[in-house]
Coordinates of C-alpha atoms (C1' of nucleotides) in Angstrom, one line a residue:
Chain A
M878 CA 72.6 39.2 88.1
G879 CA 72.7 40.8 84.7
Y880 CA 74.1 44.1 83.8
K881 CA 73.0 47.4 85.2
H882 CA 70.6 48.5 82.4
N883 CA 68.3 46.4 80.3
K884 CA 66.6 47.1 77.0
E885 CA 63.0 46.9 78.4
D886 CA 63.6 49.8 80.9
I887 CA 65.0 52.0 78.1
L888 CA 62.1 51.0 75.8
E889 CA 59.6 51.9 78.5
V890 CA 61.1 55.3 79.1
G891 CA 61.4 55.9 75.4
Y892 CA 57.8 54.9 74.9
Q893 CA 56.6 57.4 77.5
V894 CA 58.7 60.2 76.3
I895 CA 58.1 59.7 72.6
R896 CA 54.4 59.2 73.1
K897 CA 54.1 62.5 74.8
N898 CA 56.5 64.6 72.8
G899 CA 56.7 63.0 69.4
Y900 CA 59.6 61.5 67.6
H901 CA 61.5 64.4 66.1
H902 CA 61.0 66.6 69.1
V903 CA 62.8 64.2 71.4
G904 CA 66.5 63.8 71.3
I905 CA 68.4 60.7 72.3
N906 CA 70.1 62.7 75.0
Q907 CA 66.7 63.4 76.6
I908 CA 65.8 59.8 76.7
L909 CA 69.3 58.9 78.0
K910 CA 68.9 61.4 80.8
E911 CA 65.4 60.3 81.8
A912 CA 66.4 56.7 81.6
G913 CA 69.6 57.4 83.5
I914 CA 71.8 55.5 81.1
P915 CA 75.0 56.6 79.3
K916 CA 75.2 56.9 75.5
G917 CA 77.5 53.9 75.2
S918 CA 74.8 51.6 76.6
F919 CA 72.2 53.0 74.3
Y920 CA 74.2 52.4 71.2
N921 CA 75.1 49.0 72.5
F922 CA 71.4 48.0 72.5
F923 CA 70.2 50.0 69.6
E924 CA 71.7 50.7 66.2
S925 CA 70.3 54.2 65.8
K926 CA 67.4 56.4 66.8
E927 CA 65.3 54.9 64.1
D928 CA 66.1 51.4 65.2
F929 CA 65.2 52.4 68.7
A930 CA 61.9 53.8 67.5
I931 CA 61.0 50.6 65.7
Q932 CA 61.6 48.6 68.9
V933 CA 59.6 51.1 70.9
I934 CA 56.7 50.6 68.6
Q935 CA 57.1 46.9 68.8
Y936 CA 57.4 46.9 72.6
Y937 CA 54.3 49.0 72.9
G938 CA 52.4 47.2 70.2
E939 CA 53.0 43.8 71.8
G940 CA 52.4 44.9 75.3
N941 CA 49.1 46.5 74.3
R942 CA 48.1 43.4 72.4
S943 CA 48.3 41.1 75.4
W944 CA 46.6 43.7 77.5
L945 CA 43.8 43.8 74.9
K946 CA 43.5 40.1 74.9
G947 CA 43.1 40.0 78.6
I948 CA 40.5 42.6 78.7
F949 CA 38.4 40.9 76.1
Q950 CA 38.8 37.5 77.6
E951 CA 37.8 38.6 81.0
S952 CA 34.9 40.7 80.0
T953 CA 31.5 39.4 81.2
E954 CA 29.5 41.8 79.1
T955 CA 27.9 41.2 75.7
P956 CA 30.2 41.8 72.7
I957 CA 29.0 45.3 71.9
N958 CA 29.2 46.3 75.5
T959 CA 32.7 44.8 75.8
L960 CA 33.8 47.1 73.0
K961 CA 32.0 50.1 74.3
S962 CA 33.5 49.6 77.8
F963 CA 36.9 49.2 76.2
Y964 CA 36.7 52.6 74.4
K965 CA 35.3 54.1 77.6
L966 CA 38.4 52.8 79.4
L967 CA 40.7 54.3 76.8
I968 CA 39.0 57.7 77.0
G969 CA 39.4 57.5 80.8
Y970 CA 43.1 56.8 80.4
N971 CA 43.5 59.8 78.1
E972 CA 41.7 61.9 80.7
D973 CA 44.0 60.7 83.4
D974 CA 46.8 61.7 81.1
N975 CA 45.4 65.2 80.8
F976 CA 44.6 64.6 77.1
C977 CA 48.2 65.0 76.3
S978 CA 49.5 62.0 74.4
G979 CA 47.0 60.0 72.5
C980 CA 48.3 56.7 71.1
L981 CA 51.9 56.1 70.3
I982 CA 50.9 54.2 67.2
N983 CA 48.7 56.9 65.8
N984 CA 51.2 59.6 66.7
M985 CA 54.1 57.9 65.1
G986 CA 52.1 56.9 62.0
N987 CA 51.0 60.4 61.4
E988 CA 54.3 62.1 62.2
T989 CA 56.7 59.6 60.5
G990 CA 54.6 57.4 58.3
R991 CA 55.7 58.9 55.1
L992 CA 59.2 59.7 56.2
Y993 CA 60.5 56.3 57.2
D994 CA 59.4 53.1 55.6
S995 CA 60.7 51.1 58.5
L996 CA 58.5 52.9 61.1
A997 CA 55.5 52.9 58.8
K998 CA 55.8 49.1 58.4
E999 CA 56.2 48.4 62.1
T1000 CA 53.3 50.8 63.0
K1001 CA 51.0 49.2 60.5
E1002 CA 51.9 45.7 61.7
Q1003 CA 51.1 46.4 65.4
F1004 CA 47.9 48.1 64.5
D1005 CA 46.8 45.2 62.4
H1006 CA 47.4 42.8 65.3
W1007 CA 45.1 44.9 67.5
L1008 CA 42.5 45.0 64.8
D1009 CA 42.4 41.3 64.6
L1010 CA 41.5 41.1 68.3
I1011 CA 38.9 43.8 68.0
A1012 CA 37.4 42.2 64.9
E1013 CA 37.0 39.0 66.9
I1014 CA 34.7 40.7 69.3
V1015 CA 32.9 42.5 66.5
K1016 CA 32.2 39.2 64.9
K1017 CA 30.7 37.8 68.1
G1018 CA 28.6 40.9 68.2
Q1019 CA 27.4 40.3 64.7
E1020 CA 26.6 36.7 65.5
A1021 CA 24.7 37.8 68.5
K1022 CA 22.8 40.2 66.3
E1023 CA 24.0 43.2 68.3
I1024 CA 26.2 44.6 65.6
T1025 CA 25.2 45.4 62.0
N1026 CA 25.9 42.8 59.4
R1027 CA 26.1 45.4 56.6
F1028 CA 29.9 45.4 56.8
G1029 CA 32.5 42.9 57.6
A1030 CA 33.9 42.4 61.1
K1031 CA 37.3 43.6 60.1
E1032 CA 35.9 46.6 58.4
I1033 CA 34.0 47.6 61.4
A1034 CA 36.9 47.0 63.7
N1035 CA 39.0 49.3 61.5
Y1036 CA 36.2 51.8 61.4
L1037 CA 36.0 51.8 65.2
H1038 CA 39.7 52.2 66.0
S1039 CA 40.5 54.6 63.2
G1040 CA 37.5 56.6 64.1
F1041 CA 38.8 56.7 67.7
Y1042 CA 42.1 57.9 66.4
G1043 CA 40.3 60.7 64.6
T1044 CA 39.1 62.0 68.0
F1045 CA 42.7 62.5 69.2
F1046 CA 43.1 65.7 67.2
K1047 CA 40.4 67.6 69.0
M1048 CA 41.2 66.0 72.3
K1049 CA 44.7 67.4 72.1
V1050 CA 43.8 70.9 70.9
E1051 CA 40.8 71.3 73.2
R1052 CA 42.2 69.2 76.1
S1053 CA 38.8 67.7 76.7
R1054 CA 37.0 64.4 76.4
K1055 CA 33.9 66.0 75.1
D1056 CA 34.4 65.0 71.5
M1057 CA 35.5 61.5 72.4
D1058 CA 32.3 60.9 74.4
T1059 CA 30.3 62.2 71.5
W1060 CA 32.1 59.9 69.1
L1061 CA 31.5 56.9 71.4
K1062 CA 27.8 57.7 71.6
M1063 CA 27.3 58.2 67.9
T1064 CA 29.5 55.3 66.7
F1065 CA 27.8 52.8 68.8
E1066 CA 24.5 54.0 67.7
F1067 CA 25.6 53.6 64.1
I1068 CA 27.1 50.1 64.3
R1069 CA 24.1 48.6 66.2
A1070 CA 22.3 45.9 64.4
Chain B
M297 CA 56.6 97.7 43.4
G298 CA 57.0 96.3 46.8
Y299 CA 60.0 94.5 48.2
K300 CA 61.5 91.4 46.8
H301 CA 59.9 88.9 49.1
N302 CA 56.4 88.8 50.6
K303 CA 54.9 87.0 53.5
E304 CA 52.4 85.0 51.5
D305 CA 55.1 83.3 49.4
I306 CA 57.0 82.3 52.5
L307 CA 53.8 81.1 54.1
E308 CA 52.9 79.0 51.0
V309 CA 56.3 77.4 51.0
G310 CA 56.2 76.8 54.7
Y311 CA 52.8 75.3 54.4
Q312 CA 53.9 72.8 51.8
V313 CA 57.1 71.8 53.6
I314 CA 55.5 71.5 57.1
R315 CA 52.5 69.6 55.9
K316 CA 54.7 67.0 54.3
N317 CA 57.4 66.8 57.0
G318 CA 55.9 67.9 60.2
Y319 CA 56.9 70.8 62.4
H320 CA 59.8 69.6 64.4
H321 CA 61.4 67.8 61.5
V322 CA 61.7 70.9 59.5
G323 CA 64.3 73.5 60.3
I324 CA 63.9 77.2 59.4
N325 CA 67.0 76.9 57.2
Q326 CA 65.2 74.4 55.1
I327 CA 62.2 76.6 54.6
L328 CA 64.6 79.5 53.9
K329 CA 66.4 77.5 51.2
E330 CA 63.2 76.3 49.5
A331 CA 61.7 79.8 49.6
G332 CA 64.9 81.4 48.5
I333 CA 65.0 84.0 51.1
P334 CA 67.7 85.0 53.6
K335 CA 67.3 84.6 57.3
G336 CA 67.1 88.3 57.8
S337 CA 64.0 88.6 55.8
F338 CA 62.4 85.7 57.6
Y339 CA 62.9 87.2 61.0
N340 CA 61.7 90.5 59.7
F341 CA 58.3 89.0 58.9
F342 CA 58.1 86.4 61.7
E343 CA 59.1 86.6 65.4
S344 CA 60.1 83.0 65.7
K345 CA 59.5 79.6 64.3
E346 CA 56.5 79.2 66.5
D347 CA 55.0 82.5 65.3
F348 CA 55.7 81.4 61.8
A349 CA 53.8 78.2 62.4
I350 CA 50.8 80.0 63.8
Q351 CA 50.6 82.1 60.7
V352 CA 51.0 79.1 58.4
I353 CA 48.0 77.5 60.2
Q354 CA 46.1 80.7 59.8
Y355 CA 47.0 81.0 56.1
Y356 CA 46.0 77.5 55.3
G357 CA 42.9 77.6 57.5
E358 CA 41.6 80.7 55.9
G359 CA 42.5 79.7 52.4
N360 CA 40.8 76.4 52.8
R361 CA 37.8 78.0 54.3
S362 CA 37.0 80.1 51.3
W363 CA 37.7 77.2 49.1
L364 CA 35.2 75.2 51.0
K365 CA 32.7 77.9 50.8
G366 CA 33.0 78.0 47.1
I367 CA 32.7 74.3 46.7
F368 CA 29.5 74.2 48.8
Q369 CA 28.0 77.2 47.1
E370 CA 28.6 76.0 43.6
S371 CA 27.4 72.4 44.2
T372 CA 24.4 71.4 42.3
E373 CA 23.9 68.2 44.1
T374 CA 21.7 67.4 47.1
P375 CA 23.3 68.2 50.5
I376 CA 24.4 64.6 51.3
N377 CA 25.8 64.2 47.9
T378 CA 27.6 67.5 48.1
L379 CA 29.3 66.3 51.3
K380 CA 30.1 62.9 49.8
S381 CA 31.6 64.5 46.7
F382 CA 33.6 66.8 48.9
Y383 CA 35.2 63.9 50.8
K384 CA 35.7 62.0 47.6
L385 CA 37.6 65.1 46.3
L386 CA 39.7 65.2 49.4
I387 CA 40.6 61.5 49.0
G388 CA 41.5 62.2 45.4
Y389 CA 43.8 65.0 46.5
N390 CA 45.5 62.8 48.9
E391 CA 46.0 60.2 46.3
D392 CA 47.5 62.7 43.9
D393 CA 49.8 63.6 46.8
N394 CA 50.9 60.0 47.1
F395 CA 49.2 59.7 50.4
C396 CA 52.0 61.6 52.0
S397 CA 50.8 64.5 53.8
G398 CA 47.3 64.4 55.1
C399 CA 46.0 67.7 56.5
L400 CA 48.2 70.3 58.0
I401 CA 45.6 71.1 60.7
N402 CA 45.4 67.4 61.8
N403 CA 49.1 66.9 61.6
M404 CA 50.0 70.0 63.6
G405 CA 47.2 69.3 66.1
N406 CA 48.5 65.9 66.8
E407 CA 52.2 66.7 66.7
T408 CA 52.2 70.0 68.7
G409 CA 48.7 70.3 70.2
R410 CA 49.9 69.6 73.7
L411 CA 53.3 71.2 73.4
Y412 CA 52.4 74.8 72.4
D413 CA 49.2 76.4 73.6
S414 CA 49.5 79.0 70.8
L415 CA 49.5 76.3 68.0
A416 CA 46.7 74.4 69.7
K417 CA 44.5 77.5 69.8
E418 CA 45.0 78.5 66.2
T419 CA 44.5 74.9 65.0
K420 CA 41.3 74.5 66.9
E421 CA 40.0 77.8 65.7
Q422 CA 40.6 77.1 62.0
F423 CA 39.1 73.7 62.4
D424 CA 36.0 75.2 64.0
H425 CA 35.5 77.5 61.1
W426 CA 35.5 74.7 58.7
L427 CA 33.1 72.8 60.8
D428 CA 30.6 75.6 60.7
L429 CA 30.6 75.4 56.9
I430 CA 30.2 71.6 56.9
A431 CA 27.5 71.8 59.6
E432 CA 25.5 74.2 57.3
I433 CA 25.3 71.5 54.6
V434 CA 24.5 68.8 57.2
K435 CA 21.6 70.9 58.4
K436 CA 20.3 71.3 54.9
G437 CA 20.6 67.5 54.5
Q438 CA 18.6 67.0 57.7
E439 CA 15.9 69.4 56.6
A440 CA 15.7 67.5 53.3
K441 CA 15.4 64.3 55.3
E442 CA 18.6 62.9 53.7
I443 CA 20.6 62.9 56.9
T444 CA 19.7 61.5 60.3
N445 CA 18.1 63.8 62.9
R446 CA 19.3 61.6 65.8
F447 CA 22.2 64.0 66.3
G448 CA 22.8 67.7 65.9
A449 CA 24.2 69.2 62.7
K450 CA 27.4 70.3 64.3
E451 CA 27.9 67.0 66.0
I452 CA 27.5 65.2 62.7
A453 CA 29.9 67.7 61.0
N454 CA 32.5 67.0 63.7
Y455 CA 31.9 63.3 63.4
L456 CA 32.5 63.5 59.7
H457 CA 35.6 65.5 59.6
S458 CA 37.2 64.0 62.7
G459 CA 36.4 60.6 61.3
F460 CA 38.1 61.6 58.1
Y461 CA 41.2 62.6 60.0
G462 CA 41.2 59.2 61.6
T463 CA 41.7 57.6 58.2
F464 CA 45.0 59.5 57.7
F465 CA 46.9 57.2 60.0
K466 CA 46.3 54.2 57.8
M467 CA 46.6 56.2 54.7
K468 CA 50.1 57.2 55.6
V469 CA 51.4 53.8 56.8
E470 CA 49.8 51.9 54.0
R471 CA 50.1 54.5 51.3
S472 CA 46.7 53.6 50.0
R473 CA 43.2 55.1 49.7
K474 CA 41.5 51.8 50.5
D475 CA 40.6 52.6 54.0
M476 CA 39.5 56.1 53.1
D477 CA 37.1 54.7 50.6
T478 CA 35.8 52.2 53.1
W479 CA 35.3 55.0 55.6
L480 CA 33.4 57.0 53.1
K481 CA 31.1 54.2 52.2
M482 CA 30.4 53.3 55.8
T483 CA 30.0 56.7 57.2
F484 CA 27.6 57.9 54.6
E485 CA 25.5 54.7 55.2
F486 CA 25.5 55.5 58.9
I487 CA 24.5 59.2 58.7
R488 CA 21.7 58.6 56.2
A489 CA 18.2 59.5 57.4
Chain C
dA872 C1' 91.3 31.6 87.4
dT873 C1' 91.0 33.2 82.9
dC874 C1' 89.4 35.0 78.8
dA875 C1' 86.3 36.6 75.4
dA876 C1' 82.0 38.9 75.0
dA877 C1' 78.8 42.1 76.6
dT878 C1' 78.1 46.2 78.9
dT879 C1' 79.2 50.8 80.8
dA880 C1' 81.0 55.3 80.7
dG881 C1' 81.4 59.7 78.8
dA882 C1' 84.5 62.6 76.1
dC883 C1' 84.3 63.8 71.6
dC884 C1' 82.6 65.0 66.7
dA885 C1' 80.6 67.3 62.6
dA886 C1' 76.5 69.0 61.3
dA887 C1' 72.3 71.3 62.1
dT888 C1' 69.3 73.8 65.2
dG889 C1' 66.7 78.4 66.2
dG890 C1' 68.0 82.8 66.7
dT891 C1' 70.8 87.5 66.9
dT892 C1' 73.4 91.0 65.0
dT893 C1' 75.2 94.3 62.1
dA894 C1' 75.4 96.6 57.9
dG895 C1' 73.5 97.9 53.8
dT896 C1' 69.6 98.7 50.4
dT897 C1' 64.7 100.0 49.0
dT898 C1' 60.6 102.0 49.6
dT899 C1' 57.4 105.1 51.3
dG900 C1' 55.2 109.3 52.5
dA901 C1' 55.6 114.0 54.1
Chain D
dT1212 C1' 63.9 115.5 48.4
dC1213 C1' 65.1 113.3 52.2
dA1214 C1' 64.6 110.9 56.5
dA1215 C1' 62.4 107.2 58.7
dA1216 C1' 60.7 102.7 58.1
dA1217 C1' 60.8 98.5 56.0
dC1218 C1' 63.3 95.1 54.1
dT1219 C1' 67.5 92.4 52.5
dA1220 C1' 71.6 89.9 53.3
dA1221 C1' 74.5 86.8 55.5
dA1222 C1' 78.0 86.2 58.9
dC1223 C1' 77.8 84.7 63.4
dC1224 C1' 76.4 82.4 67.9
dA1225 C1' 75.4 79.1 71.6
dT1226 C1' 73.2 75.0 71.9
dT1227 C1' 71.7 70.7 70.5
dT1228 C1' 71.5 67.0 67.3
dG1229 C1' 72.5 61.9 66.2
dG1230 C1' 76.3 59.3 66.3
dT1231 C1' 81.5 57.5 67.1
dC1232 C1' 85.3 56.2 69.7
dT1233 C1' 88.2 54.5 73.2
dA1234 C1' 88.9 52.7 77.5
dA1235 C1' 87.4 50.5 81.5
dT1236 C1' 84.5 47.3 83.8
dT1237 C1' 81.4 43.4 84.4
dT1238 C1' 79.7 39.2 83.1
dG1239 C1' 79.2 34.2 82.0
dA1240 C1' 81.4 30.1 80.3
dT1241 C1' 85.3 27.2 80.5

DNA sequence: ATCAAATTAGACCAAATGGTTTAGTTTTGA
DNA sequence: TCAAAACTAAACCATTTGGTCTAATTTGAT
């Protein structure tokens, strides 16, 4: 039957709350309350807030990685359109979310990257895994002569996703998708073969 | 003679501390200690922590704006090279800073943009002023046929600076300028006429 | 059935948080 | 010169922070 609470549920709540509010702005008590678990259980599963954050990043990173994999595998479009649709999808998700949260990885990296080596390391690792998947599609696009060959596939993948992260700043302060749409339009003009 | 403390000194300290550590991670007491002022003086100048943050953003935004103006005015290079040198300079500053802090505006926008309307508004405003200055140079570059005409000057300016912000994530978690250099190389290939 | 391990529960803790208050000191301008 | 305004100083406050502790309960393996 298992016990009453389990790690994944706490991680899911933590992921949502931290993504929306940031790391330092969120206290453990808040997560506890929203997850409906007592403190004893939390510290049974996690050593500290920092340890919890690492596992949240892992949880989100891995979940997202398999989601990505699925999306790319199932796509029936050409490589460059697969990528474009993917970013369109992400923009849509952020719109549904009222342009509030952005990406946990980007948020955590920017807020805590220089403060805690442990979080920086985990953040970077998960991001790199995503990049590998994106780079695969970029490479296919290059082979299909859809995407420029002037730069390496991994370089372009990084350019894409980091560039996308750059749009979160304005998304959050303007609460609008306008800049994300412009970014999409321009970037995919630029990387075209 | 004036009083012992003045707003600007506190703002300068606050700017440094918040840029490096974020908004929620920094307590007023820490700023007080580093600025060497008692709490009474602080709350004489500022209504609240939030009010203080707004003024820090303003202070930094305006200071940076005139700095930018000077740089662009004094530049003897062609428009596109003026811009490239400018971003090279920024990358250098971040290197000197051990890739720690990034940009206050980007940090604050990402950390607090959706949490406090007041901070979002001020952040967006200062960013927009910068963008106007960058767009001026972009326009000159377009007129000189150095920069692509496929997109508007303001669009390109936004693309440049937001893209640059996107590189901060990896800068912080990798503590390296590698990705920023790659971004520079690629972006200026892309926007070329 | 029993027992050790895992989990639950929440009271408790010291330290830090943003902020208020009160009292005193300087400065300014009429 | 002198009163009002601006500023300094720090003790104080309720609340919240991350984290500990102890005791009870539940679980799975034997």
